Coordinates of C-alpha atoms in Angstrom, one line a residue:
Chain A
G1 CA -15.8 -13.2 3.3
A2 CA -12.2 -14.3 3.0
G3 CA -9.6 -11.6 2.4
V4 CA -6.4 -11.6 0.4
S5 CA -4.0 -14.4 1.6
Q6 CA -0.3 -14.7 1.1
S7 CA 2.1 -17.5 1.7
P8 CA 4.6 -18.0 3.2
S9 CA 4.3 -15.4 5.9
N10 CA 8.0 -15.5 6.4
K11 CA 10.8 -16.8 4.2
V12 CA 14.5 -16.9 4.9
T13 CA 16.7 -17.8 2.0
E14 CA 20.4 -17.9 1.1
K15 CA 21.7 -15.5 -1.4
G16 CA 21.6 -16.9 -4.9
K17 CA 18.6 -19.2 -4.3
D18 CA 15.2 -18.8 -6.1
V19 CA 12.1 -18.0 -4.1
E20 CA 8.4 -18.1 -5.0
L21 CA 5.8 -16.0 -3.2
R22 CA 2.1 -16.8 -3.5
C23 CA -1.0 -14.5 -3.4
D24 CA -4.6 -15.6 -3.3
P25 CA -6.8 -12.6 -4.1
I26 CA -10.4 -12.0 -3.0
S27 CA -12.7 -14.2 -5.0
G28 CA -14.1 -12.4 -8.0
H29 CA -11.5 -9.6 -8.0
T30 CA -10.1 -9.2 -11.5
A31 CA -7.1 -6.9 -10.7
L32 CA -4.1 -8.1 -8.6
Y33 CA -1.1 -6.0 -7.6
W34 CA 2.3 -6.7 -6.1
Y35 CA 4.2 -4.2 -4.0
R36 CA 7.2 -4.4 -1.7
Q37 CA 8.5 -2.4 1.2
S38 CA 12.2 -2.4 1.8
L39 CA 13.6 -1.2 5.1
G40 CA 13.2 2.6 5.4
Q41 CA 11.3 2.9 2.2
G42 CA 7.7 3.4 1.2
L43 CA 5.5 0.8 -0.5
E44 CA 6.9 0.3 -4.0
F45 CA 4.7 -0.8 -6.9
L46 CA 6.0 -3.9 -8.7
I47 CA 3.4 -5.2 -11.2
Y48 CA -0.3 -5.4 -11.8
F49 CA -2.5 -8.0 -13.5
Q50 CA -5.9 -7.5 -15.1
G51 CA -7.2 -11.0 -15.4
N52 CA -4.2 -13.1 -16.5
S53 CA -2.4 -10.4 -18.4
A54 CA 0.1 -7.9 -16.9
P55 CA -0.4 -4.5 -18.6
D56 CA 2.2 -2.9 -16.4
K57 CA 5.4 -4.6 -15.4
S58 CA 7.3 -1.3 -15.1
G59 CA 7.9 -1.6 -11.4
L60 CA 9.8 -4.9 -11.5
P61 CA 13.3 -4.0 -10.3
S62 CA 15.3 -6.4 -12.5
D63 CA 14.9 -9.3 -14.9
R64 CA 15.4 -11.6 -11.9
F65 CA 11.8 -10.8 -10.9
S66 CA 8.9 -12.3 -12.7
A67 CA 5.2 -12.9 -11.9
E68 CA 2.4 -14.9 -13.4
R69 CA -1.3 -15.3 -12.7
T70 CA -3.2 -18.3 -14.0
G71 CA -7.0 -18.8 -14.1
G72 CA -7.5 -15.1 -13.2
S73 CA -7.0 -16.0 -9.6
V74 CA -3.8 -17.0 -7.7
S75 CA -0.6 -15.2 -8.6
T76 CA 3.1 -16.1 -7.9
L77 CA 6.0 -13.7 -7.7
T78 CA 9.3 -15.4 -8.4
I79 CA 12.7 -14.0 -7.6
Q80 CA 15.6 -15.8 -9.1
R81 CA 19.2 -15.7 -7.8
T82 CA 18.1 -13.7 -4.8
Q83 CA 20.3 -10.8 -3.5
Q84 CA 20.4 -9.2 -0.1
E85 CA 18.8 -6.1 -1.5
D86 CA 15.7 -8.2 -2.3
S87 CA 15.0 -8.5 1.5
A88 CA 11.7 -6.7 2.0
V89 CA 8.0 -7.3 2.9
Y90 CA 6.2 -8.3 -0.3
L91 CA 2.5 -7.3 -0.3
C92 CA -0.2 -8.4 -2.6
A93 CA -3.5 -6.5 -3.2
S94 CA -6.6 -7.2 -5.2
S95 CA -9.3 -5.0 -6.6
S96 CA -12.7 -5.2 -8.4
Y97 CA -13.5 -3.2 -11.5
M98 CA -17.0 -3.1 -10.2
M99 CA -15.8 -0.4 -7.8
S100 CA -15.1 2.8 -9.7
S101 CA -12.7 3.9 -7.0
Y102 CA -10.5 0.8 -7.6
E103 CA -10.0 0.4 -3.9
Q104 CA -7.2 -2.1 -3.2
Y105 CA -7.4 -4.7 -0.5
F106 CA -4.1 -6.0 0.9
G107 CA -2.9 -9.3 2.2
P108 CA -0.7 -9.6 5.3
G109 CA 2.5 -9.8 3.3
T110 CA 5.5 -12.1 3.0
R111 CA 8.6 -11.0 4.9
L112 CA 11.6 -12.2 2.8
T113 CA 15.1 -12.2 4.3
V114 CA 18.0 -13.0 2.1
T115 CA 21.1 -14.0 4.1
Chain B
I1 CA 8.2 10.5 -11.7
L2 CA 5.3 10.7 -9.3
N3 CA 6.1 11.9 -5.8
V4 CA 3.9 11.5 -2.8
E5 CA 5.1 13.2 0.4
Q6 CA 3.8 12.6 3.9
S7 CA 4.6 14.7 7.0
P8 CA 5.5 14.3 9.7
Q9 CA 7.4 11.1 9.4
S10 CA 6.5 10.2 13.0
L11 CA 4.4 11.7 15.6
H12 CA 3.9 11.1 19.4
V13 CA 0.5 12.2 20.7
Q14 CA -1.0 12.0 24.2
E15 CA -4.1 9.9 24.6
G16 CA -7.2 12.0 24.2
D17 CA -5.5 14.7 22.1
S18 CA -6.5 15.3 18.5
T19 CA -3.9 15.3 15.7
N20 CA -3.6 15.6 11.9
F21 CA -1.0 14.9 9.2
T22 CA -0.5 15.7 5.6
C23 CA -0.1 14.1 2.3
S24 CA 0.9 16.0 -0.8
F25 CA 0.7 14.6 -4.3
P26 CA 0.9 15.6 -8.0
S27 CA -2.1 17.7 -8.9
S28 CA -2.0 16.7 -12.6
N29 CA -3.6 13.5 -14.0
F30 CA -5.3 12.9 -10.7
Y31 CA -7.7 10.0 -10.3
A32 CA -8.0 9.1 -6.6
L33 CA -6.3 9.5 -3.2
H34 CA -6.2 6.6 -0.8
W35 CA -5.6 6.5 2.9
Y36 CA -4.5 3.3 4.6
R37 CA -3.7 2.4 8.2
W38 CA -1.0 -0.3 8.7
E39 CA -0.5 -1.9 12.0
T40 CA 2.6 -4.1 12.6
A41 CA 2.1 -7.7 11.5
K42 CA -1.3 -6.9 9.9
S43 CA -2.6 -6.1 6.4
P44 CA -2.8 -2.4 5.4
E45 CA -6.5 -1.5 6.1
A46 CA -8.2 0.9 3.7
L47 CA -9.6 4.0 5.4
F48 CA -10.7 6.2 2.6
V49 CA -10.7 6.6 -1.1
M50 CA -11.4 10.2 -2.3
T51 CA -11.8 11.3 -5.9
L52 CA -13.4 14.7 -5.9
N53 CA -11.9 18.0 -5.0
G54 CA -13.3 19.2 -1.7
D55 CA -14.2 15.6 -0.7
E56 CA -14.5 15.1 3.0
K57 CA -14.9 11.6 4.4
K58 CA -15.4 10.4 8.0
K59 CA -15.1 7.0 9.8
G60 CA -15.7 7.3 13.5
R61 CA -13.1 9.6 15.0
I62 CA -11.0 9.7 11.8
S63 CA -11.7 12.0 8.9
A64 CA -9.9 13.2 5.8
T65 CA -10.1 16.1 3.3
L66 CA -8.9 16.4 -0.2
N67 CA -7.7 19.4 -2.3
T68 CA -6.9 18.2 -5.8
K69 CA -6.1 21.7 -7.2
E70 CA -3.2 22.2 -4.8
G71 CA -2.4 18.5 -4.4
Y72 CA -2.9 17.8 -0.7
S73 CA -5.0 15.8 1.7
Y74 CA -5.2 15.9 5.5
L75 CA -6.1 13.1 7.8
Y76 CA -7.5 14.0 11.2
I77 CA -7.9 11.9 14.3
K78 CA -10.0 13.2 17.1
G79 CA -9.5 12.1 20.7
S80 CA -6.6 9.7 20.0
Q81 CA -6.7 6.3 21.6
P82 CA -3.9 3.8 22.0
E83 CA -5.4 1.6 19.3
D84 CA -4.9 4.4 16.8
S85 CA -1.1 3.7 17.0
A86 CA -0.1 2.6 13.5
T87 CA 1.5 3.9 10.3
Y88 CA -0.8 5.9 8.1
L89 CA -0.1 5.7 4.4
C90 CA -1.5 7.8 1.6
A91 CA -1.4 6.7 -2.0
F92 CA -2.1 8.4 -5.3
S93 CA -3.6 6.9 -8.4
S94 CA -3.6 8.5 -11.8
G95 CA -4.9 7.7 -15.3
G96 CA -7.9 5.5 -15.2
G97 CA -7.4 4.5 -11.6
A98 CA -6.7 0.8 -12.2
D99 CA -2.9 1.2 -12.2
G100 CA -0.6 0.5 -9.3
L101 CA -0.7 3.0 -6.4
T102 CA 2.1 5.4 -5.6
F103 CA 2.6 5.5 -1.9
G104 CA 4.2 8.0 0.5
K105 CA 6.5 6.7 3.2
G106 CA 3.8 7.1 5.8
T107 CA 3.3 8.8 9.1
H108 CA 4.2 6.6 12.1
L109 CA 1.7 7.6 14.9
I110 CA 2.3 6.6 18.5
I111 CA -0.4 7.3 21.1
Q112 CA 1.0 7.6 24.6
P113 CA -1.3 6.6 27.4

């Protein structure tokens, strides 16, 4: 079946502009996660959704970052007034609560470059 | 603050040789330990999820062990092949297991023909 998809695959934007990243999880997966990997760093957790609600937003680095999920499916991560330090690969993952191990399946990521 | 450490950071191995690398994680409030393989320009691919102390899992030439009491896991690759070249990530989950994963920085493995 179809895996997790993300769009765009690459995004170059000017400092100060807003960007929106999209994640389409595996059909039927109730949990959705956003991570990012900045240069030289490990994967960093940003936010997770259970259905449409976000029980844990603790990883969002600043109030310029927000995320929403509607209909328990597609999620968008929005970064306002982008800064150069926002340049990173943004990964989305989804998981099913039917799997007690909570194995997360990842998309291919969006590479964001802020110039 | 949860800390997941992986070593070595990078590793060059001759084709045909076996290798292993380490992940250490907090031993308290443990739920699961995940191993992923991440090739450039692809999605991270789940290799193993381990939840029980003493767990050993195997997939082809790759295997992993788990020690939750002392907080470490080993990943082994037997008879390395060029297609094994990738970054291997381990990640720790705590609490009920549904939360975001805490990742190490990965071990970058290069197999030399």
